Coordinates of C-alpha atoms in Angstrom, one line a residue:
M204 CA -16.4 -34.5 -83.7
T205 CA -18.3 -31.2 -84.1
T206 CA -18.5 -31.0 -87.8
T207 CA -21.9 -31.7 -89.2
A208 CA -23.0 -32.9 -92.6
G209 CA -24.2 -29.4 -93.5
H210 CA -20.7 -28.0 -93.0
L211 CA -19.1 -30.7 -95.0
L212 CA -21.6 -30.3 -97.9
G213 CA -21.4 -26.5 -97.9
P214 CA -19.9 -24.4 -100.7
L215 CA -16.2 -25.2 -101.4
G216 CA -15.3 -21.6 -101.8
D217 CA -16.4 -20.9 -98.2
P218 CA -13.2 -20.6 -96.0
T219 CA -15.2 -21.6 -92.9
T220 CA -16.3 -24.9 -94.4
S221 CA -12.8 -25.9 -95.5
T222 CA -11.5 -25.1 -92.0
H223 CA -14.0 -27.3 -90.3
Y224 CA -13.4 -30.1 -92.7
R225 CA -9.7 -30.0 -92.3
N226 CA -10.0 -29.9 -88.5
A227 CA -12.5 -32.8 -88.5
M228 CA -10.2 -35.0 -90.7
S229 CA -7.1 -34.2 -88.6
G230 CA -8.9 -35.0 -85.4
L231 CA -10.2 -38.3 -86.9
Q232 CA -6.7 -39.3 -88.0
K233 CA -5.3 -38.6 -84.5
E234 CA -7.9 -40.9 -83.0
L235 CA -7.2 -43.7 -85.4
R236 CA -3.5 -43.6 -84.5
R237 CA -4.3 -44.7 -81.0
P238 CA -3.6 -48.4 -80.3
G239 CA -6.8 -49.0 -78.4
I240 CA -8.9 -47.7 -81.3
Q241 CA -7.0 -49.8 -83.8
Q242 CA -7.4 -52.9 -81.7
R243 CA -11.1 -52.4 -81.4
V244 CA -11.6 -51.8 -85.1
F245 CA -9.6 -55.0 -85.8
S246 CA -11.8 -57.0 -83.5
Y247 CA -15.0 -55.7 -85.1
A248 CA -13.6 -56.7 -88.5
Q249 CA -12.9 -60.3 -87.3
A250 CA -16.3 -60.7 -85.4
S251 CA -19.5 -62.0 -87.0
P252 CA -22.8 -60.1 -86.9
T253 CA -24.3 -62.6 -84.5
E254 CA -21.4 -62.0 -82.1
L255 CA -21.8 -58.2 -82.4
V256 CA -25.6 -58.5 -81.5
R257 CA -24.8 -60.8 -78.6
S258 CA -22.2 -58.4 -77.3
K259 CA -24.6 -55.4 -77.3
L260 CA -27.9 -57.2 -76.2
S261 CA -28.7 -59.2 -73.1
T262 CA -30.0 -62.8 -73.3
T263 CA -33.5 -61.9 -72.2
E264 CA -33.8 -59.2 -74.8
I265 CA -32.6 -61.5 -77.6
Q266 CA -35.3 -64.1 -76.5
H267 CA -38.0 -61.5 -76.4
R268 CA -37.1 -60.3 -79.9
A269 CA -37.0 -63.9 -81.2
L270 CA -40.5 -64.7 -79.8
T271 CA -42.1 -61.5 -80.9
Y272 CA -40.8 -61.6 -84.4
L273 CA -43.6 -62.1 -87.0
P274 CA -42.8 -62.8 -90.7
E275 CA -44.2 -60.6 -93.4
E276 CA -46.5 -63.4 -94.6
L277 CA -48.4 -63.4 -91.4
L278 CA -48.6 -59.7 -91.2
A279 CA -50.0 -59.5 -94.7
H280 CA -53.0 -61.8 -93.8
I281 CA -54.2 -60.3 -90.6
P282 CA -58.0 -60.8 -90.5
E283 CA -60.1 -57.7 -90.3
H284 CA -62.4 -57.2 -87.3
D285 CA -65.0 -54.7 -86.2
N286 CA -63.8 -54.6 -82.5
V287 CA -63.7 -51.1 -81.2
Y288 CA -61.5 -52.0 -78.2
S289 CA -57.8 -52.8 -78.2
L290 CA -56.1 -55.9 -76.9
F291 CA -54.7 -53.9 -74.0
Q292 CA -58.2 -52.7 -73.0
G293 CA -59.4 -56.2 -73.0
F294 CA -56.6 -57.3 -70.8
Q295 CA -57.2 -54.4 -68.5
A296 CA -60.9 -55.3 -68.2
T297 CA -60.1 -58.8 -67.1
L298 CA -58.0 -57.6 -64.1
P299 CA -60.0 -58.1 -60.8
E300 CA -60.8 -54.8 -59.2
R301 CA -63.0 -56.1 -56.4
E302 CA -60.1 -57.3 -54.4
S303 CA -58.5 -53.9 -54.2
R304 CA -61.8 -52.3 -53.3
H305 CA -62.3 -54.9 -50.5
R306 CA -58.8 -54.2 -49.2
K307 CA -59.5 -50.5 -49.1
D308 CA -62.8 -51.1 -47.3
H309 CA -60.9 -53.3 -44.8
R310 CA -58.4 -50.6 -44.1
R311 CA -61.2 -48.1 -43.5
H312 CA -62.9 -50.4 -41.0
G313 CA -59.6 -50.9 -39.2
S314 CA -58.9 -47.2 -38.8
R315 CA -62.3 -46.3 -37.4
D316 CA -61.3 -47.0 -33.8
Q317 CA -58.3 -44.7 -34.2
K318 CA -60.5 -41.9 -35.5
L319 CA -62.9 -42.3 -32.5
L320 CA -60.0 -42.2 -30.0
G321 CA -57.6 -39.8 -31.5
N322 CA -59.6 -37.3 -33.5
N323 CA -61.4 -34.7 -31.6
E324 CA -62.2 -32.6 -34.6
G325 CA -65.8 -33.9 -34.9
D326 CA -67.5 -34.9 -38.1
E327 CA -65.6 -34.8 -41.3
G328 CA -66.0 -31.8 -43.5
P329 CA -67.4 -31.8 -47.0
P330 CA -65.4 -33.8 -49.6
S331 CA -62.9 -31.9 -51.6
V332 CA -63.1 -31.3 -55.3
A333 CA -60.1 -33.5 -56.0
K334 CA -61.7 -36.4 -54.2
L335 CA -64.9 -36.0 -56.1
K336 CA -63.1 -35.9 -59.4
K337 CA -61.1 -39.0 -58.5
D338 CA -64.3 -40.9 -57.6
R339 CA -65.9 -39.7 -60.9
D340 CA -62.8 -40.9 -62.8
D341 CA -63.0 -44.3 -61.0
L342 CA -66.6 -44.7 -61.9
N343 CA -66.0 -43.7 -65.5
H344 CA -63.2 -46.2 -65.7
R345 CA -65.4 -48.9 -64.2
L346 CA -68.2 -48.1 -66.7
E347 CA -65.7 -48.2 -69.5
M348 CA -64.4 -51.6 -68.3
M349 CA -68.0 -52.9 -68.1
G350 CA -68.5 -51.9 -71.7
V351 CA -65.3 -53.7 -72.7
R352 CA -66.5 -56.9 -70.8
K353 CA -69.9 -56.6 -72.5
N354 CA -68.2 -56.5 -75.9
M355 CA -66.1 -59.4 -75.0
C356 CA -69.1 -61.5 -74.0
S357 CA -70.9 -60.5 -77.2
L358 CA -67.8 -61.6 -79.2
E359 CA -67.7 -64.9 -77.4
I360 CA -71.4 -65.5 -78.1
H361 CA -70.9 -64.8 -81.8
E362 CA -67.9 -67.1 -81.8
I363 CA -69.9 -69.9 -80.2
D364 CA -72.8 -69.3 -82.7
N365 CA -70.3 -69.7 -85.6
K366 CA -69.0 -72.9 -84.0
I367 CA -72.5 -74.3 -83.6
S368 CA -73.3 -73.4 -87.2
N369 CA -70.2 -75.2 -88.4
L370 CA -71.0 -78.2 -86.2
N371 CA -74.5 -78.3 -87.5
S372 CA -73.2 -78.3 -91.1
M373 CA -70.8 -81.1 -90.2
R374 CA -73.6 -83.0 -88.5
K375 CA -75.8 -82.7 -91.6
I376 CA -73.0 -84.0 -93.8
V377 CA -72.3 -87.0 -91.5
L378 CA -76.1 -87.6 -91.3
D379 CA -76.4 -87.7 -95.1
R380 CA -73.4 -90.0 -95.2
L381 CA -75.2 -92.3 -92.7
G382 CA -78.3 -92.3 -94.9
D383 CA -76.2 -93.3 -97.9
L384 CA -74.5 -96.1 -95.9
E385 CA -77.9 -97.5 -94.9
Q386 CA -79.2 -97.4 -98.5
D387 CA -76.0 -99.2 -99.6
E388 CA -76.4 -101.6 -96.7
A389 CA -80.0 -102.4 -97.8
Q390 CA -78.8 -103.0 -101.4
V391 CA -76.0 -105.3 -100.2
E392 CA -78.5 -107.3 -98.1
H393 CA -80.9 -107.6 -101.1
E394 CA -78.0 -108.8 -103.3
L395 CA -77.0 -111.3 -100.7
L396 CA -80.5 -112.6 -100.5
D397 CA -80.6 -113.0 -104.3
L398 CA -77.4 -114.9 -104.2
D399 CA -78.7 -117.2 -101.5
N400 CA -81.9 -117.9 -103.5
K401 CA -79.9 -118.6 -106.6
L402 CA -77.6 -121.0 -104.7
D403 CA -80.6 -122.8 -103.3
D404 CA -82.1 -123.1 -106.8
L405 CA -78.9 -124.4 -108.2
L406 CA -78.5 -127.0 -105.4
E407 CA -82.1 -128.1 -106.0
A408 CA -81.5 -128.4 -109.7
I409 CA -78.4 -130.6 -109.1
D410 CA -80.4 -132.8 -106.8
D411 CA -83.2 -133.2 -109.4
A412 CA -80.6 -134.0 -112.0
A413 CA -79.1 -136.7 -109.8
I414 CA -82.5 -138.2 -109.2
L415 CA -83.4 -138.2 -112.9
A416 CA -80.0 -139.9 -113.6
E417 CA -80.8 -142.7 -111.2
N418 CA -84.2 -143.2 -112.8
A419 CA -82.7 -143.3 -116.2
T420 CA -81.0 -146.8 -115.6
P421 CA -82.8 -149.6 -117.5
P422 CA -85.2 -151.5 -115.3
T423 CA -84.8 -155.3 -114.8
E424 CA -87.6 -157.8 -115.3
I425 CA -88.2 -158.0 -111.6
D426 CA -88.6 -154.2 -111.3
V427 CA -91.1 -154.3 -114.2
E428 CA -93.2 -157.0 -112.5
N429 CA -93.2 -155.1 -109.2
E430 CA -94.2 -151.9 -110.9
S431 CA -97.1 -153.5 -112.7
L432 CA -98.3 -155.0 -109.4
A433 CA -98.1 -151.7 -107.6
S434 CA -100.0 -149.9 -110.4
D435 CA -102.8 -152.4 -110.2
T436 CA -103.0 -151.9 -106.5
Q437 CA -103.1 -148.2 -106.8
A438 CA -105.8 -148.3 -109.5
A439 CA -107.9 -150.5 -107.2
S440 CA -107.5 -148.2 -104.1
P441 CA -109.9 -145.2 -103.7
S442 CA -107.0 -142.8 -103.0
F443 CA -105.5 -143.3 -106.5
M444 CA -106.0 -139.7 -107.6
S445 CA -104.5 -138.2 -104.3
A446 CA -101.3 -140.2 -104.9
S447 CA -101.1 -139.3 -108.5
I448 CA -97.8 -138.8 -110.2
Y449 CA -98.8 -135.2 -111.1
E450 CA -98.7 -134.2 -107.4
K451 CA -95.1 -135.3 -107.3
L452 CA -94.0 -133.1 -110.1
P453 CA -92.4 -129.9 -108.8
S454 CA -94.2 -126.7 -109.6
P455 CA -92.3 -123.6 -110.6
K456 CA -94.4 -121.5 -108.2
A457 CA -93.8 -123.9 -105.4
K458 CA -90.2 -122.7 -104.8
R459 CA -90.0 -121.0 -101.5
H460 CA -87.3 -118.4 -101.2
K461 CA -85.7 -117.3 -97.9
A462 CA -87.4 -114.6 -95.9
V463 CA -86.0 -111.1 -96.1
R464 CA -84.9 -110.7 -92.5
R465 CA -82.7 -107.7 -92.0
K466 CA -79.4 -108.4 -90.4
S467 CA -78.9 -104.7 -89.3
M468 CA -81.4 -102.1 -88.3
P469 CA -81.4 -98.5 -89.4
I470 CA -80.4 -95.9 -86.8
R471 CA -80.6 -92.7 -88.8
H472 CA -83.9 -91.6 -87.3
E473 CA -82.4 -91.8 -83.7
H474 CA -80.2 -88.7 -84.6
F475 CA -83.1 -86.4 -85.6
E476 CA -84.8 -84.0 -83.2
P477 CA -88.1 -85.3 -81.8
G478 CA -90.9 -84.0 -84.1
S479 CA -88.7 -83.8 -87.2
S480 CA -90.3 -84.7 -90.5
I481 CA -88.5 -87.4 -92.5
K482 CA -90.8 -87.8 -95.5
E483 CA -94.4 -87.1 -96.7
F484 CA -96.0 -88.5 -99.8
Q485 CA -99.4 -88.9 -101.3
A486 CA -100.1 -92.6 -100.8
H487 CA -103.8 -92.8 -101.8
N488 CA -106.6 -90.7 -103.2
D489 CA -109.0 -91.4 -100.4
Q490 CA -109.0 -91.8 -96.6
I491 CA -106.4 -94.2 -95.3
T492 CA -108.1 -97.1 -93.3
A493 CA -105.0 -99.0 -92.1
L494 CA -101.2 -99.0 -92.3
D495 CA -98.3 -100.9 -90.7
F496 CA -94.6 -101.3 -91.3
D497 CA -92.0 -103.9 -90.2
A498 CA -89.0 -101.7 -89.2
P499 CA -87.8 -98.1 -89.4
F500 CA -86.9 -97.3 -93.1
G501 CA -88.3 -100.7 -94.0
T502 CA -91.5 -101.8 -95.7
L503 CA -94.8 -100.0 -95.3
V504 CA -98.2 -101.4 -96.3
T505 CA -101.2 -99.0 -96.6
S506 CA -104.8 -99.4 -97.4
A507 CA -107.5 -96.8 -98.1
L508 CA -111.1 -96.4 -99.2
D509 CA -110.0 -96.3 -102.8
D510 CA -110.0 -100.1 -102.7
T511 CA -106.2 -100.4 -103.1
V512 CA -103.4 -101.9 -100.9
R513 CA -100.0 -100.5 -101.6
V514 CA -96.5 -101.6 -100.5
W515 CA -93.8 -98.9 -100.0
D516 CA -90.1 -98.8 -99.6
L517 CA -89.6 -96.3 -96.8
N518 CA -85.9 -96.1 -97.4
L519 CA -86.3 -94.6 -100.9
G520 CA -89.9 -93.4 -100.6
R521 CA -91.2 -95.4 -103.6
C522 CA -94.1 -97.7 -104.2
I523 CA -93.1 -101.4 -104.7
G524 CA -96.5 -102.7 -105.9
L525 CA -100.1 -103.3 -105.2
L526 CA -101.6 -106.3 -103.3
E527 CA -104.6 -107.2 -105.5
G528 CA -107.2 -109.8 -104.7
H529 CA -109.8 -108.3 -102.3
Q530 CA -113.2 -107.3 -103.7
A531 CA -113.6 -104.3 -101.3
S532 CA -111.6 -102.0 -99.2
V533 CA -109.2 -103.3 -96.6
R534 CA -110.2 -102.3 -93.0
C535 CA -107.3 -103.8 -91.1
L536 CA -103.8 -105.2 -91.7
Q537 CA -100.6 -106.3 -90.0
V538 CA -97.0 -106.6 -91.2
E539 CA -94.7 -109.0 -89.5
D540 CA -91.3 -109.6 -91.1
N541 CA -92.3 -110.5 -94.7
I542 CA -95.9 -111.7 -94.0
V543 CA -98.8 -109.4 -94.5
A544 CA -102.3 -110.2 -93.3
T545 CA -105.2 -108.0 -94.6
G546 CA -108.9 -108.1 -93.5
S547 CA -111.4 -106.6 -95.9
M548 CA -115.0 -105.5 -96.1
D549 CA -115.6 -108.5 -98.4
A550 CA -115.4 -110.7 -95.2
S551 CA -112.2 -112.4 -96.3
I552 CA -108.7 -112.4 -94.9
R553 CA -105.7 -112.8 -97.2
L554 CA -102.1 -113.5 -96.4
W555 CA -99.2 -112.3 -98.5
D556 CA -95.5 -113.1 -98.6
L557 CA -93.5 -110.0 -99.6
S558 CA -90.3 -112.0 -100.0
K559 CA -91.6 -113.3 -103.3
A560 CA -92.0 -109.7 -104.7
E561 CA -90.0 -108.9 -107.8
Y562 CA -88.4 -105.7 -106.6
S563 CA -84.8 -104.3 -106.7
P564 CA -84.2 -101.2 -104.6
H565 CA -81.9 -99.6 -107.2
E566 CA -83.2 -100.9 -110.4
N567 CA -84.4 -97.5 -111.7
R568 CA -81.6 -95.2 -110.6
T569 CA -80.7 -94.3 -114.2
N570 CA -82.8 -92.5 -116.6
E571 CA -84.1 -93.8 -119.9
D572 CA -81.0 -92.7 -121.8
G573 CA -78.8 -94.8 -119.5
D574 CA -76.4 -91.9 -118.7
G575 CA -76.9 -92.4 -114.9
E576 CA -77.4 -88.7 -114.2
G577 CA -81.1 -88.6 -113.9
E578 CA -83.1 -88.8 -110.7
D579 CA -84.9 -91.9 -109.7
D580 CA -88.1 -92.2 -111.7
L581 CA -90.0 -93.6 -108.8
N582 CA -88.5 -91.4 -106.1
F583 CA -90.6 -88.3 -105.3
D584 CA -90.4 -85.6 -102.6
N585 CA -93.3 -83.4 -103.5
P586 CA -96.4 -84.6 -101.6
E587 CA -98.7 -83.0 -104.3
D588 CA -97.3 -85.4 -107.0
P589 CA -99.4 -88.6 -107.6
P590 CA -97.8 -91.8 -106.5
P591 CA -95.6 -93.5 -109.2
P592 CA -97.0 -96.4 -111.1
P593 CA -95.4 -99.6 -109.8
S594 CA -94.8 -102.7 -112.0
P595 CA -98.0 -104.7 -112.6
S596 CA -96.2 -108.0 -112.1
S597 CA -94.2 -107.1 -109.0
M598 CA -96.6 -108.7 -106.5
Q599 CA -98.1 -111.5 -108.6
D600 CA -96.3 -114.3 -106.6
C601 CA -97.0 -112.8 -103.2
P602 CA -100.5 -114.2 -102.4
V603 CA -100.3 -117.2 -100.0
F604 CA -103.9 -118.2 -99.3
S605 CA -107.3 -116.7 -98.4
L606 CA -109.3 -117.3 -95.2
E607 CA -113.0 -117.2 -95.7
A608 CA -115.4 -118.0 -92.9
H609 CA -116.8 -114.6 -91.7
I610 CA -120.2 -113.5 -93.0
N611 CA -119.6 -109.8 -92.6
E612 CA -116.7 -107.4 -93.0
V613 CA -113.4 -108.1 -91.0
T614 CA -112.7 -105.1 -88.8
A615 CA -109.7 -106.3 -86.7
L616 CA -107.0 -109.0 -86.9
H617 CA -103.8 -109.9 -85.2
F618 CA -101.4 -112.8 -85.8
R619 CA -98.4 -114.2 -84.0
G620 CA -96.5 -117.2 -85.1
D621 CA -98.9 -119.8 -86.6
T622 CA -102.0 -118.3 -85.0
L623 CA -104.3 -115.6 -86.4
V624 CA -107.3 -114.2 -84.6
S625 CA -109.8 -112.0 -86.5
G626 CA -112.9 -110.0 -85.5
S627 CA -115.8 -109.2 -87.7
A628 CA -119.0 -107.2 -87.8
D629 CA -120.8 -110.6 -87.6
K630 CA -120.0 -110.3 -83.8
T631 CA -117.7 -113.3 -83.8
L632 CA -114.0 -113.9 -83.2
R633 CA -112.3 -116.6 -85.2
Q634 CA -109.0 -118.4 -84.5
W635 CA -107.1 -119.6 -87.6
D636 CA -104.3 -122.1 -88.0
L637 CA -101.9 -120.5 -90.5
V638 CA -100.1 -123.8 -91.2
K639 CA -103.3 -125.6 -92.3
G640 CA -105.1 -122.4 -93.4
R641 CA -108.4 -123.1 -91.7
C642 CA -110.5 -121.9 -88.8
V643 CA -110.0 -123.9 -85.6
Q644 CA -112.3 -122.0 -83.2
T645 CA -115.2 -119.5 -83.3
L646 CA -115.9 -117.3 -80.3
D647 CA -119.4 -115.6 -80.1
V648 CA -118.9 -112.2 -78.4
L649 CA -122.7 -111.8 -77.6
W650 CA -122.8 -115.3 -76.0
A651 CA -119.8 -114.5 -73.9
A652 CA -121.3 -111.2 -72.8
A653 CA -124.5 -112.9 -71.8
Q654 CA -122.6 -115.5 -69.9
A655 CA -120.6 -112.8 -68.1
S656 CA -123.8 -110.9 -67.2
S657 CA -125.6 -114.0 -65.8
T658 CA -122.6 -115.0 -63.6
M659 CA -121.9 -111.5 -62.3
N660 CA -122.6 -110.9 -58.6
P661 CA -125.2 -108.3 -57.8
S662 CA -122.7 -106.6 -55.5
D663 CA -120.3 -106.1 -58.3
G664 CA -122.8 -103.8 -60.0
Q665 CA -124.0 -103.8 -63.6
W666 CA -122.4 -101.6 -66.3
R667 CA -124.6 -98.5 -66.4
S668 CA -125.1 -96.5 -69.5
T669 CA -124.0 -92.8 -69.5
G670 CA -127.0 -91.7 -71.5
R671 CA -125.1 -91.5 -74.8
L672 CA -126.6 -93.1 -77.8
P673 CA -124.6 -95.9 -79.3
D674 CA -122.5 -95.0 -82.3
A675 CA -123.9 -97.0 -85.3
S676 CA -120.8 -96.3 -87.4
A677 CA -118.5 -97.9 -84.8
D678 CA -117.1 -101.3 -85.4
F679 CA -118.5 -104.0 -83.2
V680 CA -115.0 -105.5 -82.8
G681 CA -112.8 -102.5 -82.7
A682 CA -109.4 -104.0 -81.8
L683 CA -107.8 -107.2 -80.6
Q684 CA -104.4 -108.7 -79.9
C685 CA -103.3 -112.3 -79.1
F686 CA -100.2 -113.8 -77.4
D687 CA -100.0 -117.6 -77.1
A688 CA -103.3 -118.5 -75.5
A689 CA -104.2 -115.0 -74.3
L690 CA -106.5 -112.7 -76.3
A691 CA -107.6 -109.2 -75.6
C692 CA -110.6 -107.8 -77.4
G693 CA -112.3 -104.4 -77.4
T694 CA -115.9 -104.1 -78.6
A695 CA -118.5 -101.4 -79.3
D696 CA -120.1 -101.7 -75.9
G697 CA -117.0 -100.2 -74.3
M698 CA -115.9 -103.5 -72.7
V699 CA -112.4 -105.0 -72.9
R700 CA -112.6 -108.8 -72.6
L701 CA -109.6 -111.0 -71.9
W702 CA -110.1 -114.5 -73.4
D703 CA -108.4 -117.8 -72.9
L704 CA -108.1 -119.5 -76.3
R705 CA -107.6 -122.9 -74.7
S706 CA -111.0 -122.9 -73.2
G707 CA -112.7 -120.3 -75.3
Q708 CA -113.9 -118.5 -72.2
V709 CA -113.7 -114.9 -71.0
H710 CA -111.8 -114.9 -67.7
R711 CA -111.8 -111.2 -67.1
S712 CA -113.7 -108.1 -68.3
L713 CA -112.4 -104.6 -67.9
V714 CA -115.1 -102.0 -67.4
G715 CA -114.4 -98.3 -67.7
H716 CA -114.9 -96.9 -71.2
T717 CA -118.2 -95.3 -72.0
G718 CA -117.8 -95.5 -75.7
P719 CA -116.7 -98.1 -78.3
V720 CA -113.2 -99.3 -78.0
T721 CA -111.3 -98.6 -81.2
C722 CA -107.7 -99.7 -80.4
L723 CA -105.7 -101.6 -77.8
Q724 CA -102.2 -103.0 -77.2
F725 CA -100.7 -104.9 -74.2
D726 CA -97.2 -105.9 -73.0
D727 CA -96.1 -108.0 -70.0
V728 CA -97.6 -105.7 -67.4
H729 CA -100.0 -103.1 -68.9
L730 CA -102.9 -103.0 -71.4
V731 CA -103.5 -99.6 -73.1
T732 CA -106.9 -99.0 -74.7
G733 CA -108.4 -96.1 -76.7
S734 CA -112.0 -95.3 -77.2
L735 CA -114.5 -93.0 -78.9
D736 CA -115.2 -91.6 -75.4
R737 CA -111.9 -89.5 -76.0
S738 CA -109.9 -91.3 -73.3
I739 CA -106.8 -93.4 -73.2
R740 CA -106.8 -95.9 -70.3
I741 CA -103.8 -97.9 -69.0
W742 CA -104.8 -101.1 -67.2
D743 CA -102.7 -103.2 -64.9
L744 CA -103.0 -106.8 -66.1
R745 CA -102.0 -108.2 -62.8
T746 CA -104.9 -106.7 -60.9
G747 CA -107.3 -105.6 -63.6
S748 CA -107.5 -102.1 -62.3
I749 CA -106.8 -98.8 -64.0
H750 CA -103.1 -97.7 -63.7
D751 CA -103.5 -94.4 -65.4
A752 CA -105.8 -92.5 -67.7
Y753 CA -106.0 -89.3 -69.7
A754 CA -108.3 -87.8 -72.3
Y755 CA -108.2 -85.6 -75.4
D756 CA -110.7 -83.3 -77.1
N757 CA -111.8 -85.7 -79.8
P758 CA -112.5 -89.4 -80.1
I759 CA -109.5 -91.8 -80.3
T760 CA -109.4 -93.6 -83.7
D761 CA -106.0 -95.3 -83.3
M762 CA -103.2 -95.8 -80.8
M763 CA -99.9 -97.6 -80.5
F764 CA -97.0 -97.5 -77.9
D765 CA -93.4 -98.5 -77.8
A766 CA -90.9 -98.6 -74.9
R767 CA -91.1 -94.9 -74.1
R768 CA -94.2 -93.2 -75.7
I769 CA -97.9 -93.7 -76.5
V770 CA -99.0 -92.2 -79.8
S771 CA -102.6 -91.6 -80.6
A772 CA -104.8 -90.4 -83.4
A773 CA -107.4 -88.1 -81.8
G774 CA -109.3 -86.4 -84.7
E775 CA -106.7 -83.7 -85.2
S776 CA -104.1 -82.8 -87.8
V777 CA -101.3 -84.0 -85.5
A778 CA -100.5 -87.2 -83.7
K779 CA -100.8 -87.0 -79.9
V780 CA -97.7 -88.2 -78.1
Y781 CA -97.5 -89.0 -74.4
D782 CA -94.0 -89.6 -73.0
K783 CA -94.3 -92.2 -70.3
T784 CA -90.9 -91.4 -68.7
D785 CA -91.5 -87.8 -67.9
G786 CA -95.3 -87.6 -68.2
R787 CA -95.2 -84.9 -71.0
H788 CA -97.9 -84.5 -73.7
W789 CA -96.9 -83.0 -77.0
D790 CA -98.0 -82.9 -80.6
C791 CA -96.2 -84.3 -83.6
G792 CA -97.2 -83.8 -87.2
A793 CA -97.8 -81.3 -90.0
G794 CA -100.4 -79.5 -88.0
V795 CA -97.9 -78.2 -85.5
E796 CA -96.3 -75.7 -87.9
A797 CA -99.4 -75.0 -90.0
E798 CA -100.5 -71.4 -90.0
A799 CA -103.9 -70.4 -88.7
D800 CA -104.9 -68.7 -91.9
G801 CA -103.2 -71.1 -94.3
P802 CA -104.4 -74.6 -95.6
H803 CA -104.7 -77.1 -92.8
P804 CA -103.4 -80.6 -93.2
G805 CA -105.8 -83.6 -93.2
L806 CA -106.9 -85.3 -90.0
V807 CA -104.7 -88.1 -88.7
E808 CA -106.7 -91.4 -88.8
R809 CA -104.0 -94.1 -88.3
V810 CA -100.7 -94.1 -86.5
R811 CA -97.9 -96.6 -86.0
V812 CA -94.7 -96.2 -84.0
K813 CA -91.6 -98.4 -83.5
D814 CA -88.4 -97.3 -81.8
G815 CA -89.4 -93.6 -82.1
F816 CA -90.1 -94.0 -85.9
L817 CA -93.7 -92.7 -86.4
T818 CA -95.9 -93.2 -89.5
E819 CA -99.3 -91.5 -89.7
G820 CA -102.1 -91.9 -92.3
R821 CA -104.4 -89.0 -92.9
K822 CA -107.9 -88.5 -94.1
D823 CA -106.7 -87.0 -97.4
G824 CA -104.5 -90.0 -98.3
I825 CA -101.2 -88.5 -97.3
V826 CA -98.7 -90.6 -95.2
G827 CA -96.3 -88.7 -93.0
I828 CA -93.1 -90.1 -91.4
W829 CA -91.8 -88.4 -88.3
T830 CA -89.4 -88.9 -85.4
C831 CA -90.7 -88.9 -81.9

C-alpha cells in the first residue's frame, strides 16, 4: 500500500488523488479475497486480547512488564530528594574496579619476561596522546565514582541520624510511660496498704465487740464475791496503780498500722544516661545539714540550719510534711524503711514512724474548681519557687519517742534493727535499745584513746602530728556505723576506731588521716573513710591496711558508696564520683554545665546514693537528684 493519508485527504477535484485512492482500494480488496488473509482475520476476531499479547510477546518479556509496572497512585506520590546522582550512577559506583586493575597489573608482570627476551627495540618510547587521554578519562571516571560514593555515605549518615532521632523520640515516649506506670504502681500500693489497715481495724473492732458481749452477761453471786476479794487484794498491794483498769483501755493513738514496705522497686532511673538530672527543688532556705532517702523515687528526709526537718515524695517532687519536735537544728539523720532517726543540736535523738503520716500521693491532682484539668498544687518544677506548704497535721502521729542522755549536740548516729548508736560533742558514744527506748551502754572516746596509747608498743610508733592546727569547727565524732556487735567510729583526731559493743573495747585503730574524719561506711570487706585532709581512704578490714586512696582539692564533707561507685562532697558545686569498676573519676551535678561567667550553683554539702540514684544537698538549700 503506497497511498498515504495526505493523498487520501487531498482535494477531491484533483485527478491524481482519486487515482491513488481507487488503486489503493482495489489493491486492498484483492488482498482481502485471499483465503489466508480471511482465515487470519477470522482468527483475530475470535481470539481474546490476552491471547493476542501472548502470541506476540515472549514469556520473559511478559514477566518483566508485569514486575516493572507501577500504578498511577505510586507514581503520583514519589518523594522529592536533593540527590544529584542517578540510580544508575550509584549502581555503577558500587562495582568493584580494583579487581580489574589487579588483573591488568598481573598480565603486565607476566609479559615482562617476553619483552626482555623477544624485544630488542630498547626502552619504550614516549606515551602516545591517545593513551594519555585514556588514562585521564579513567582518572576522571574514578574521581567521579569517588564523589558518588561520598554522596552515598553522606546519605547513609543522614538516614542513620533520622533513625536515631526517631528512636530517641520513641524512647522518651516509652520512658514517660514507664514513669506513669511507676506512679500508678505507687498509688495502688498505697491504696492496698489503706485497705489492709482498714481490714485490721475492722477485725479488731469485731474482737472488741465480742469481748464486750461476753462481759455483758449478768454475774452470779460467786463471781461477785470473787471480784470483791480480788479488788481488796489489789487495793492492799503497792502495784495497784500500775495494774489500773485505765491501762487496759485501748487508746486511739495506740493503733499500729502496717509498715509501708514497697513490693516493687522503681527502675526508671536505670534508663537515664549517667549524669542526667532528674529533678531539682528548693528544699530549705538555709544550708542543708543532713539528708537521706529509703529507695529511688521513694521518701526523702532533709534537715537544714533553718531548724526544719522536711519529708518529701521523690516520685512527685512534693513535700509531705514537717517533723516538728526538736528545739534546734538537726545535724544528722537516717531513713530505714519507714523509721527516721534524727539527732539534733539540742542533744536529743527522736524517732519517727512515717507509716503513720496522713498523706495520699494523688489527693491534690485536681484544682479547686474540681474540673481535674489543673496541675498539682504541690508539684513544682521551678527550683526558684518556694517549697509548697504541707498540711500541718500530716505528721502529728509520726513521733515514736525521744532519747535524751547526751549533754551536748548529737553529731552522728546510725541504727540497724533494734540497736542505735549515737555520737555527740560530749565525746561519748551511746548505745540505745530501741525496744525499751533507753541507753544501755556509754563509750568514752577519750578514755579509749588513752587506753590505746598506753598499751601501744613503742616499736609501733606514735601518731605524729603534721603541724596543722586542729579544726575547732570540726565535730569530735564525725561519723559512725554499726552492724551487730561491730562499730566503726571516726573522730576529730583523724583516727578510725573499730569497737566491739559486747565488751565496749576498741580492738583496732586505723591511723592514716591527718585531719578530722567526717564520713565513713563499710561493707563485708572494705571500710571507706573521708576526711577534712581532702583524702578518701579505702581500708581492708581483714588486714587493717590501706587498700586504695585518692584525694581532691578541697576537704571532704560527706561520702557514700554503693555496689559500683563512691560519691563524695568535696567543697565544689558538683558531686565527685569514683567508679570502682574502671577506676574513672568524673563529676556529677549542676556545676558541670554551669557557664564560667554565669551564676554558679551552691556548694554540695551532703550526698546520698543508692543503686545509681544520687541525691545532693547544697549550701543554698537546693536538693538535686541525678543518675550516676
